[in-house]
Tab-separated table of C-alpha atoms in Angstrom:
chain	number	residue	atom	x	y	z
A	579	MET	CA	135.534	106.791	117.629
A	580	GLY	CA	135.386	108.376	114.189
A	581	LEU	CA	131.885	108.007	112.762
A	582	PRO	CA	129.863	105.505	114.841
A	583	LYS	CA	128.010	102.603	113.205
A	584	GLN	CA	124.621	104.159	113.994
A	585	CYS	CA	125.634	107.463	112.377
A	586	GLU	CA	123.229	108.900	109.808
A	587	ILE	CA	126.248	109.696	107.608
A	588	ARG	CA	127.494	106.922	105.352
A	589	LEU	CA	130.966	107.063	103.820
A	590	GLU	CA	132.030	104.464	101.273
A	591	ASN	CA	135.202	102.987	102.773
A	592	ARG	CA	137.676	100.914	100.826
A	593	TYR	CA	139.901	100.141	103.798
A	594	GLU	CA	139.116	98.412	107.081
A	595	LYS	CA	138.819	100.699	110.105
A	596	GLY	CA	140.957	100.280	113.207
A	597	GLU	CA	139.485	98.960	116.469
A	598	ARG	CA	138.659	102.415	117.897
A	599	ASN	CA	138.612	104.258	114.563
A	600	LEU	CA	140.962	106.791	116.174
A	601	ILE	CA	144.581	107.804	115.606
A	602	THR	CA	145.376	105.916	118.815
A	603	ASP	CA	144.848	102.668	116.927
A	604	VAL	CA	148.445	103.282	115.818
A	605	PRO	CA	150.404	101.377	118.505
A	606	GLY	CA	151.981	103.683	121.077
A	607	VAL	CA	150.087	106.836	120.043
A	608	LYS	CA	148.211	108.669	122.804
A	609	VAL	CA	146.076	111.821	122.918
A	610	GLY	CA	145.344	114.112	125.879
A	611	GLN	CA	143.016	117.110	126.086
A	612	THR	CA	142.024	120.034	128.265
A	613	THR	CA	138.671	121.674	127.527
A	614	ILE	CA	138.179	125.233	128.808
A	615	LYS	CA	134.552	126.431	128.817
A	616	ASP	CA	132.778	129.229	130.633
A	617	ASP	CA	129.662	130.465	128.828
A	618	SER	CA	129.273	133.428	131.180
A	619	LYS	CA	132.684	134.728	130.101
A	620	ASP	CA	132.516	133.648	126.435
A	621	ILE	CA	135.399	131.222	126.949
A	622	HIS	CA	135.455	128.301	124.490
A	623	THR	CA	138.994	127.054	123.979
A	624	GLY	CA	141.446	124.351	125.015
A	625	VAL	CA	144.444	122.163	124.287
A	626	THR	CA	144.923	118.824	122.524
A	627	VAL	CA	148.254	116.957	122.717
A	628	ILE	CA	149.345	114.038	120.511
A	629	PHE	CA	152.149	111.692	121.579
A	630	PRO	CA	153.648	109.880	118.533
A	631	HIS	CA	154.868	107.070	120.796
A	632	SER	CA	154.955	106.264	124.502
A	633	GLY	CA	158.723	106.568	125.032
A	634	ASN	CA	161.114	109.506	125.310
A	635	LEU	CA	160.484	111.457	122.117
A	636	PHE	CA	163.653	113.530	122.356
A	637	ARG	CA	165.903	110.504	122.630
A	638	GLU	CA	163.801	108.448	120.192
A	639	LYS	CA	162.514	110.796	117.510
A	640	VAL	CA	159.978	109.766	114.892
A	641	ALA	CA	160.469	110.187	111.158
A	642	ALA	CA	158.129	112.889	109.886
A	643	GLY	CA	157.142	115.141	107.022
A	644	ALA	CA	154.889	118.172	106.710
A	645	THR	CA	153.016	120.080	104.032
A	646	VAL	CA	151.925	123.692	104.289
A	647	ILE	CA	148.977	123.554	101.892
A	648	ASN	CA	148.073	127.190	102.552
A	649	GLY	CA	150.277	129.121	104.928
A	650	PHE	CA	147.934	131.456	106.805
A	651	GLY	CA	149.135	130.115	110.170
A	652	LYS	CA	151.402	130.639	113.167
A	653	SER	CA	152.597	127.148	114.085
A	654	THR	CA	156.069	126.459	115.492
A	655	GLY	CA	158.534	123.661	114.776
A	656	ILE	CA	157.746	123.080	111.104
A	657	LEU	CA	160.941	124.751	109.823
A	658	GLN	CA	163.238	122.252	111.543
A	659	LEU	CA	160.868	119.381	110.777
A	660	GLU	CA	161.193	120.152	107.070
A	661	GLU	CA	164.990	120.309	107.346
A	662	LEU	CA	165.707	117.237	109.501
A	663	GLY	CA	162.653	115.068	108.819
A	664	ASN	CA	161.780	114.189	112.399
A	665	ILE	CA	159.618	115.129	115.391
A	666	GLU	CA	161.114	115.098	118.904
A	667	THR	CA	158.248	116.342	121.110
A	668	PRO	CA	154.516	115.798	121.507
A	669	ILE	CA	152.374	117.803	119.064
A	670	VAL	CA	150.119	120.460	120.588
A	671	MET	CA	146.910	121.816	119.050
A	672	THR	CA	145.474	125.029	120.524
A	673	ASN	CA	144.278	128.523	119.584
A	674	THR	CA	146.396	131.150	117.853
A	675	PHE	CA	147.076	133.365	120.863
A	676	ALA	CA	148.006	130.356	123.019
A	677	VAL	CA	150.973	129.336	120.848
A	678	GLY	CA	153.469	131.187	123.056
A	679	THR	CA	152.027	129.748	126.254
A	680	ALA	CA	151.999	126.227	124.829
A	681	LEU	CA	155.553	126.635	123.542
A	682	ASN	CA	156.791	127.642	127.002
A	683	ALA	CA	154.901	124.803	128.681
A	684	LEU	CA	156.068	122.131	126.250
A	685	THR	CA	159.655	123.382	126.437
A	686	LYS	CA	159.574	123.145	130.249
A	687	TYR	CA	158.060	119.664	130.019
A	688	MET	CA	160.821	118.521	127.671
A	689	LEU	CA	163.532	120.076	129.876
A	690	LYS	CA	162.163	118.222	132.885
A	691	GLN	CA	162.203	114.938	130.946
A	692	ASN	CA	165.705	115.496	129.528
A	693	GLU	CA	168.363	117.182	131.662
A	694	ASP	CA	170.813	117.207	128.737
A	695	ILE	CA	168.715	119.565	126.545
A	696	GLY	CA	170.435	122.936	126.278
A	697	ALA	CA	173.299	121.754	128.514
A	698	SER	CA	175.342	118.914	127.039
A	699	THR	CA	173.367	118.661	123.805
A	700	CYS	CA	171.249	120.848	121.513
A	701	THR	CA	167.998	122.617	122.306
A	702	VAL	CA	164.573	121.174	121.457
A	703	ASN	CA	162.170	121.757	118.563
A	704	CYS	CA	158.651	121.934	120.040
A	705	MET	CA	155.674	121.317	117.729
A	706	ILE	CA	152.833	123.761	118.445
A	707	THR	CA	149.941	124.084	115.987
A	708	GLU	CA	147.009	126.474	116.040
A	709	CYS	CA	143.717	127.659	114.609
A	710	ASN	CA	141.875	130.914	115.342
A	711	ASP	CA	138.863	130.255	117.607
A	712	GLY	CA	138.043	133.976	117.957
A	713	GLU	CA	134.567	133.702	116.401
A	714	LEU	CA	133.316	131.724	119.404
A	715	ASN	CA	135.978	132.309	122.050
A	716	ASP	CA	137.231	135.418	123.853
A	717	ILE	CA	140.624	134.866	122.228
A	718	ARG	CA	141.877	138.284	123.377
A	719	GLY	CA	141.547	137.086	126.957
A	720	MET	CA	144.316	134.512	126.352
A	721	HIS	CA	142.709	132.023	128.726
A	722	VAL	CA	144.951	129.010	128.020
A	723	THR	CA	147.573	128.598	130.745
A	724	GLU	CA	150.672	126.446	131.023
A	725	ASP	CA	148.796	124.303	133.562
A	726	ASP	CA	146.174	123.594	130.899
A	727	VAL	CA	148.913	122.233	128.654
A	728	TYR	CA	150.284	120.072	131.473
A	729	LYS	CA	146.772	118.736	132.214
A	730	ALA	CA	146.397	117.709	128.587
A	731	ILE	CA	149.806	116.014	128.669
A	732	ASP	CA	149.004	114.179	131.899
A	733	SER	CA	145.618	112.974	130.583
A	734	ALA	CA	147.045	111.353	127.446
A	735	SER	CA	145.545	107.920	126.761
A	736	SER	CA	144.269	105.670	123.989
A	737	ASP	CA	140.677	106.881	124.332
A	738	PHE	CA	139.604	110.478	123.861
A	739	ASP	CA	136.538	112.503	122.955
A	740	GLU	CA	135.834	114.211	119.646
A	741	GLY	CA	133.898	117.329	118.698
A	742	ASP	CA	133.972	120.589	120.648
A	743	VAL	CA	136.671	119.460	123.073
A	744	GLY	CA	140.332	120.281	123.684
A	745	GLY	CA	141.861	122.540	121.080
A	746	GLY	CA	138.672	122.194	119.020
A	747	THR	CA	136.355	123.685	121.650
A	748	GLY	CA	135.926	127.021	119.883
A	749	MET	CA	136.369	125.997	116.251
A	750	ILE	CA	133.957	126.430	113.315
A	751	CYS	CA	134.117	124.248	110.181
A	752	MET	CA	132.198	124.762	106.920
A	753	GLY	CA	129.900	127.181	108.740
A	754	LYS	CA	129.028	124.563	111.370
A	755	LYS	CA	130.515	123.647	114.743
A	756	GLY	CA	133.880	122.047	114.129
A	757	GLY	CA	136.551	120.749	116.463
A	758	ILE	CA	138.526	117.563	117.052
A	759	GLY	CA	137.941	114.551	114.825
A	760	SER	CA	139.793	111.297	114.283
A	761	ALA	CA	139.723	108.078	112.259
A	762	SER	CA	141.948	105.150	111.288
A	763	ARG	CA	142.437	102.615	108.509
A	764	LEU	CA	144.364	99.362	108.137
A	765	VAL	CA	146.689	98.533	105.250
A	766	GLU	CA	148.560	95.277	104.628
A	767	PHE	CA	152.044	94.710	103.247
A	768	ASP	CA	153.996	91.435	103.177
A	769	GLY	CA	151.349	89.684	105.248
A	770	ARG	CA	151.366	92.240	108.080
A	771	LYS	CA	148.726	94.836	108.907
A	772	TYR	CA	149.716	98.425	109.639
A	773	THR	CA	147.590	101.338	110.842
A	774	ILE	CA	147.166	104.803	109.397
A	775	GLY	CA	145.443	107.205	111.786
A	776	ALA	CA	144.518	110.870	111.634
A	777	ILE	CA	143.415	113.550	114.059
A	778	VAL	CA	142.262	116.984	112.926
A	779	MET	CA	141.382	120.328	114.471
A	780	SER	CA	138.872	121.650	111.943
A	781	ASN	CA	138.242	125.365	111.595
A	782	PHE	CA	138.007	125.989	107.847
A	783	GLY	CA	135.617	126.310	104.945
A	784	GLU	CA	132.591	128.186	103.704
A	785	LEU	CA	128.956	127.758	104.730
A	786	GLY	CA	126.998	125.934	102.037
A	787	ASN	CA	129.998	124.124	100.538
A	788	LEU	CA	130.051	121.023	102.773
A	789	ARG	CA	130.128	117.732	100.882
A	790	ILE	CA	129.824	114.274	102.367
A	791	ASP	CA	130.680	111.312	100.163
A	792	GLY	CA	130.577	113.598	97.131
A	793	ARG	CA	127.109	115.024	97.838
A	794	ARG	CA	126.700	118.695	98.694
A	795	LEU	CA	124.584	119.131	101.806
A	796	ASP	CA	121.815	121.728	101.593
A	797	VAL	CA	122.867	123.553	104.737
A	798	CYS	CA	122.943	127.078	103.306
A	799	LYS	CA	119.835	128.383	105.102
A	800	GLU	CA	121.435	131.639	106.119
A	801	ASN	CA	123.766	134.178	104.548
A	802	ARG	CA	126.944	132.552	103.317
A	803	ASP	CA	130.325	133.592	104.583
A	804	CYS	CA	132.372	135.629	102.136
A	805	CYS	CA	135.166	133.132	101.762
A	806	ASP	CA	136.835	129.845	102.703
A	807	LYS	CA	138.685	130.842	105.851
A	808	GLY	CA	139.695	129.607	109.262
A	809	SER	CA	142.389	126.863	109.199
A	810	ILE	CA	142.791	123.153	109.811
A	811	ILE	CA	145.556	121.149	111.442
A	812	MET	CA	145.794	117.546	110.245
A	813	VAL	CA	148.123	115.114	112.013
A	814	ILE	CA	148.598	111.701	110.411
A	815	GLY	CA	150.358	108.872	112.223
A	816	THR	CA	151.358	105.363	111.224
A	817	ASP	CA	153.424	102.407	112.387
A	818	LEU	CA	154.288	101.605	108.785
A	819	PRO	CA	158.023	102.253	108.278
A	820	LEU	CA	158.266	105.234	105.924
A	821	SER	CA	161.106	107.644	105.212
A	822	ASP	CA	160.708	111.345	105.958
A	823	ARG	CA	160.452	111.951	102.205
A	824	GLN	CA	157.638	109.404	101.917
A	825	LEU	CA	155.899	110.967	104.928
A	826	ARG	CA	156.104	114.379	103.305
A	827	ARG	CA	154.454	112.896	100.218
A	828	MET	CA	151.847	111.280	102.479
A	829	SER	CA	151.095	114.595	104.190
A	830	LYS	CA	150.395	116.231	100.812
A	831	ARG	CA	147.470	113.864	100.241
A	832	ALA	CA	145.528	115.509	103.059
A	833	SER	CA	144.663	118.179	100.483
A	834	VAL	CA	142.615	115.515	98.672
A	835	SER	CA	140.504	115.100	101.803
A	836	LEU	CA	139.938	118.854	102.076
A	837	GLY	CA	138.695	118.979	98.500
A	838	ARG	CA	136.366	116.038	99.105
A	839	VAL	CA	134.558	117.826	101.939
A	840	GLY	CA	134.193	121.067	99.990
A	841	SER	CA	137.213	123.259	100.735
A	842	TYR	CA	139.001	125.133	97.986
A	843	LEU	CA	141.966	126.059	100.240
A	844	GLY	CA	141.014	129.704	100.592
A	845	THR	CA	143.522	132.513	100.928
A	846	GLY	CA	142.653	133.131	104.588
A	847	SER	CA	142.979	129.519	105.699
A	848	GLY	CA	145.991	127.918	107.340
A	849	ASP	CA	145.880	124.349	106.071
A	850	ILE	CA	148.749	122.350	107.559
A	851	SER	CA	149.347	118.608	107.475
A	852	ILE	CA	151.939	116.717	109.532
A	853	ALA	CA	152.679	113.008	109.083
A	854	PHE	CA	154.862	110.815	111.296
A	855	SER	CA	155.897	107.178	111.500
A	856	ASN	CA	156.809	105.511	114.777
A	857	GLY	CA	157.841	102.541	112.656
A	858	ASN	CA	161.046	104.462	111.955
A	859	ILE	CA	162.754	105.697	115.106
A	860	ILE	CA	165.686	108.095	114.878
A	861	PRO	CA	167.967	108.004	117.945
A	862	HIS	CA	169.329	111.234	119.386
A	863	TYR	CA	172.466	109.366	120.486
A	864	SER	CA	174.144	106.490	118.653
A	865	ASP	CA	177.214	104.322	119.230
A	866	THR	CA	177.502	103.745	115.476
A	867	LYS	CA	177.886	106.263	112.684
A	868	ILE	CA	175.790	104.270	110.205
A	869	LEU	CA	172.131	103.669	111.028
A	870	LYS	CA	169.798	101.181	109.393
A	871	SER	CA	166.172	101.900	108.548
A	872	ALA	CA	163.362	100.259	106.582
A	873	TYR	CA	160.909	101.936	104.254
A	874	LEU	CA	158.113	100.960	101.911
A	875	PHE	CA	158.818	100.073	98.283
A	876	GLU	CA	157.941	103.269	96.412
A	877	ASN	CA	155.597	101.601	93.941
A	878	LYS	CA	153.305	100.647	96.838
A	879	MET	CA	152.820	104.205	98.086
A	880	ASP	CA	149.516	104.564	96.221
A	881	THR	CA	147.869	102.326	98.809
A	882	VAL	CA	149.156	104.642	101.552
A	883	PHE	CA	147.967	107.735	99.675
A	884	GLU	CA	144.449	106.386	99.143
A	885	ALA	CA	144.073	105.179	102.724
A	886	THR	CA	145.378	108.533	104.004
A	887	ALA	CA	142.862	110.511	101.951
A	888	GLU	CA	140.045	108.305	103.234
A	889	THR	CA	141.191	108.536	106.863
A	890	VAL	CA	141.582	112.318	106.943
A	891	GLU	CA	138.244	112.792	105.160
A	892	GLU	CA	136.420	110.793	107.831
A	893	ALA	CA	138.313	112.572	110.619
A	894	ILE	CA	137.043	115.921	109.301
A	895	ILE	CA	133.427	114.709	109.046
A	896	SER	CA	133.759	113.121	112.492
A	897	SER	CA	134.846	116.461	113.988
A	898	LEU	CA	131.578	117.946	112.699
A	899	TYR	CA	129.376	115.001	113.634
A	900	HIS	CA	130.510	114.874	117.265
A	901	ALA	CA	130.331	118.620	117.912
A	902	ASP	CA	127.328	120.171	119.661
A	903	THR	CA	125.720	123.538	118.921
A	904	VAL	CA	127.596	126.343	120.698
A	905	THR	CA	126.717	129.989	121.322
A	906	GLY	CA	129.906	131.977	121.680
A	907	ILE	CA	131.204	135.516	121.982
A	908	ARG	CA	129.140	138.339	120.434
A	909	GLY	CA	126.193	135.941	120.241
A	910	LYS	CA	127.752	133.886	117.428
A	911	VAL	CA	125.976	130.546	117.049
A	912	ALA	CA	127.724	127.552	115.491
A	913	LYS	CA	125.179	124.805	114.909
A	914	SER	CA	125.873	121.099	115.079
A	915	LEU	CA	125.871	119.146	111.839
A	916	LYS	CA	123.471	116.709	113.501
A	917	GLU	CA	120.752	119.388	113.432
A	918	TYR	CA	120.789	119.168	109.625
A	919	LEU	CA	120.778	115.402	109.259
């Protein structure tokens, strides 16, 4: 639900929030999660899956753009996304060593949904994103299975939890417990309201640097980490018709949000932003050679940029606010932001 009304944190918002204050306020978008926890075995990991729309994503691709803000990461699918400007599968968030497992599972899921893939048409470009949860999770144990990915896919709905759940179960952000966070904003063009939503898996930053609404929080009550490290995956969705070039520009503005909360995009951080629009559908098959599409007048993109920066900023803070204190592998404790408020 993003930041709840009773939250001790107050962010100055220029734009109206969506009904749930989640990325699923964008019509057709769904999110599913599998949380894998076993304290006795130091297991704190999971899977989060985002569906850009509720139809067949291979046959009806969404326009998309991506920005690799800092490239310390092991995601798959971004190369083709940058070339063709579309997404044709759900987007998976998980831990670094589960990328291969998630790739196999998502490929099998897409093959089951589309018997033409790899037979009468091309193969499929699966979107798998990751952050390293090894500070809290026994990442070497590689505990995520293909069934965990399928469970996340099958659980996809409009409502989902935030905090230390799904792919965010073992994540640390700004020295505190991070995880999954989401938010949404409404923008209006030509008398119609559109939604911009974001979901993040936060695992970046340096203890003592956290800022909320421009104010540095005095949370540095222990030795600071040596650097801004970890990673964050930011997925931005909208029903506003935008071209892949405009979506790439939109994805760049997530870096504004990172700066607002105190990150300086450290050398050891994989900061990746992906933006999609289900307001522009790209068919895999077409009876015509010329396709028509709509996109926003370029001079109005500033509204989109500002709303995006605001949405992603709240999603990051929400991932911290909803996470509980966790004791992980090697006795590492990641405390909840709520303990400091």
